[in-house]
Amino acid sequence: MERLVKEGHLIGNHTYNHVDIRHMTASAAKEEILKANEVITKYTGEEPCFLRPPFGNGSSRLEKDIEMIQVLWTIDTMDWACKNESKICSTVYREIEENSIILMHDEYPSSVRAALSIIDRLQKEGYEFVTVDEIVMD
């Protein structure tokens, strides 16, 4: 996390145990998020203000209770399911528009290769890549 912050990445909360907070009590969901915030703050020196709930399952009630901004995606590449570089790229190229937020997972080699291809092509087409705060706070 320290390296990512130094490189200019935005660190957000994705819960401590990658749980579906929609199926938890409000207090358990809040505890899950605050526990992750503690770890993030410990290593970055900053408390995160953005939350991407696993599976895209957040709630407006929780957003107010924890005072964090929930960020979802506009393009779900389904990279975790297909693990196919070509399909991942095709999904993005078909759905891309200004201010898109693309969901991908860096633990799959196919996703990493696809991301590099996507970045190269979209930059050539004039797209600019920014951290999500520049989109949601605009």
CSV table of C-alpha atoms in Angstrom, one decimal:
chain,number,residue,atom,x,y,z
A,1,MET,CA,0.0,0.0,0.0
A,2,GLU,CA,2.8,2.4,0.8
A,3,ARG,CA,4.3,1.9,-2.7
A,4,LEU,CA,0.9,2.4,-4.3
A,5,VAL,CA,0.4,5.7,-2.5
A,6,LYS,CA,3.8,6.9,-3.5
A,7,GLU,CA,3.0,6.0,-7.2
A,8,GLY,CA,-0.1,8.2,-7.0
A,9,HIS,CA,-2.8,5.5,-6.7
A,10,LEU,CA,-5.9,6.1,-4.7
A,11,ILE,CA,-6.5,3.5,-1.9
A,12,GLY,CA,-10.1,2.7,-1.1
A,13,ASN,CA,-11.8,0.3,1.2
A,14,HIS,CA,-13.1,-3.1,-0.1
A,15,THR,CA,-13.9,-4.5,3.4
A,16,TYR,CA,-11.6,-6.5,5.5
A,17,ASN,CA,-12.8,-10.0,4.6
A,18,HIS,CA,-14.3,-9.4,1.1
A,19,VAL,CA,-17.8,-10.0,2.4
A,20,ASP,CA,-21.2,-9.2,1.0
A,21,ILE,CA,-22.2,-6.5,3.5
A,22,ARG,CA,-25.8,-6.5,2.2
A,23,HIS,CA,-26.3,-9.8,4.1
A,24,MET,CA,-24.9,-8.5,7.4
A,25,THR,CA,-26.3,-6.5,10.2
A,26,ALA,CA,-25.6,-2.8,10.1
A,27,SER,CA,-23.2,-3.0,13.0
A,28,ALA,CA,-21.3,-6.0,11.6
A,29,ALA,CA,-21.0,-4.3,8.2
A,30,LYS,CA,-19.7,-1.1,9.8
A,31,GLU,CA,-17.2,-3.1,11.9
A,32,GLU,CA,-15.9,-4.9,8.7
A,33,ILE,CA,-15.4,-1.6,7.0
A,34,LEU,CA,-13.8,0.2,10.0
A,35,LYS,CA,-11.4,-2.7,10.5
A,36,ALA,CA,-10.2,-2.4,6.9
A,37,ASN,CA,-9.9,1.4,7.4
A,38,GLU,CA,-7.6,0.8,10.4
A,39,VAL,CA,-5.2,-1.3,8.3
A,40,ILE,CA,-5.2,1.1,5.4
A,41,THR,CA,-4.6,4.1,7.7
A,42,LYS,CA,-1.7,2.2,9.4
A,43,TYR,CA,0.1,1.7,6.1
A,44,THR,CA,-0.8,4.8,4.2
A,45,GLY,CA,-1.1,7.4,6.9
A,46,GLU,CA,-4.5,8.4,5.5
A,47,GLU,CA,-8.0,7.2,6.3
A,48,PRO,CA,-9.8,6.2,3.1
A,49,CYS,CA,-12.9,8.0,2.1
A,50,PHE,CA,-14.0,5.7,-0.7
A,51,LEU,CA,-15.6,2.3,-0.3
A,52,ARG,CA,-16.1,-0.2,-3.1
A,53,PRO,CA,-18.3,-2.8,-1.6
A,54,PRO,CA,-17.6,-6.3,-2.7
A,55,PHE,CA,-20.0,-7.6,-5.4
A,56,GLY,CA,-21.3,-4.0,-5.8
A,57,ASN,CA,-23.6,-4.5,-2.9
A,58,GLY,CA,-23.6,-1.4,-0.8
A,59,SER,CA,-26.3,0.7,0.7
A,60,SER,CA,-27.1,4.4,1.0
A,61,ARG,CA,-27.9,3.8,4.7
A,62,LEU,CA,-24.4,2.5,5.4
A,63,GLU,CA,-22.8,5.2,3.3
A,64,LYS,CA,-24.3,7.8,5.7
A,65,ASP,CA,-23.5,5.8,8.8
A,66,ILE,CA,-19.8,5.3,7.9
A,67,GLU,CA,-19.4,8.7,6.1
A,68,MET,CA,-17.6,7.2,3.1
A,69,ILE,CA,-18.4,7.5,-0.6
A,70,GLN,CA,-19.4,4.3,-2.2
A,71,VAL,CA,-17.9,3.9,-5.7
A,72,LEU,CA,-19.2,1.3,-8.1
A,73,TRP,CA,-18.2,0.5,-11.7
A,74,THR,CA,-19.8,1.3,-15.0
A,75,ILE,CA,-18.1,-1.5,-16.9
A,76,ASP,CA,-17.9,-5.0,-15.4
A,77,THR,CA,-15.4,-6.9,-17.5
A,78,MET,CA,-16.3,-10.2,-15.8
A,79,ASP,CA,-12.5,-10.9,-16.0
A,80,TRP,CA,-12.7,-13.1,-13.0
A,81,ALA,CA,-15.1,-15.4,-14.8
A,82,CYS,CA,-13.9,-15.5,-18.3
A,83,LYS,CA,-10.1,-15.0,-17.8
A,84,ASN,CA,-9.9,-14.3,-21.5
A,85,GLU,CA,-7.9,-11.3,-22.6
A,86,SER,CA,-9.7,-10.8,-25.9
A,87,LYS,CA,-13.2,-10.9,-24.3
A,88,ILE,CA,-12.1,-8.5,-21.5
A,89,CYS,CA,-10.8,-6.0,-24.1
A,90,SER,CA,-13.9,-6.4,-26.3
A,91,THR,CA,-16.2,-5.7,-23.3
A,92,VAL,CA,-14.3,-2.5,-22.5
A,93,TYR,CA,-14.1,-1.3,-26.1
A,94,ARG,CA,-17.8,-1.9,-26.6
A,95,GLU,CA,-19.0,-0.1,-23.5
A,96,ILE,CA,-16.4,2.6,-22.9
A,97,GLU,CA,-17.5,6.2,-22.6
A,98,GLU,CA,-16.4,9.4,-20.9
A,99,ASN,CA,-16.0,8.9,-17.1
A,100,SER,CA,-16.3,5.1,-17.2
A,101,ILE,CA,-15.1,3.2,-14.2
A,102,ILE,CA,-13.8,-0.2,-15.3
A,103,LEU,CA,-13.9,-3.2,-12.9
A,104,MET,CA,-10.9,-5.6,-13.3
A,105,HIS,CA,-9.0,-7.8,-10.9
A,106,ASP,CA,-5.2,-7.7,-11.0
A,107,GLU,CA,-4.7,-11.3,-9.6
A,108,TYR,CA,-5.4,-12.8,-13.1
A,109,PRO,CA,-2.6,-12.7,-15.7
A,110,SER,CA,-5.3,-12.4,-18.4
A,111,SER,CA,-6.7,-9.3,-16.7
A,112,VAL,CA,-3.2,-7.7,-16.4
A,113,ARG,CA,-2.5,-8.3,-20.1
A,114,ALA,CA,-5.9,-6.9,-21.0
A,115,ALA,CA,-5.5,-3.8,-18.9
A,116,LEU,CA,-2.2,-3.0,-20.6
A,117,SER,CA,-3.8,-3.4,-24.0
A,118,ILE,CA,-6.8,-1.4,-23.0
A,119,ILE,CA,-4.7,1.5,-21.6
A,120,ASP,CA,-2.5,1.6,-24.8
A,121,ARG,CA,-5.5,1.7,-27.1
A,122,LEU,CA,-7.7,4.1,-25.2
A,123,GLN,CA,-4.9,6.5,-24.7
A,124,LYS,CA,-4.3,6.5,-28.4
A,125,GLU,CA,-8.0,7.3,-28.8
A,126,GLY,CA,-7.6,10.3,-26.5
A,127,TYR,CA,-8.9,8.9,-23.2
A,128,GLU,CA,-7.2,10.0,-20.0
A,129,PHE,CA,-6.9,7.7,-17.0
A,130,VAL,CA,-7.5,9.3,-13.6
A,131,THR,CA,-8.1,8.2,-10.1
A,132,VAL,CA,-11.8,7.7,-9.2
A,133,ASP,CA,-11.9,10.8,-7.0
A,134,GLU,CA,-11.5,12.9,-10.1
A,135,ILE,CA,-14.6,11.4,-11.5
A,136,VAL,CA,-16.9,11.1,-8.5
A,137,MET,CA,-15.9,14.5,-7.0
A,138,ASP,CA,-16.2,16.4,-10.3
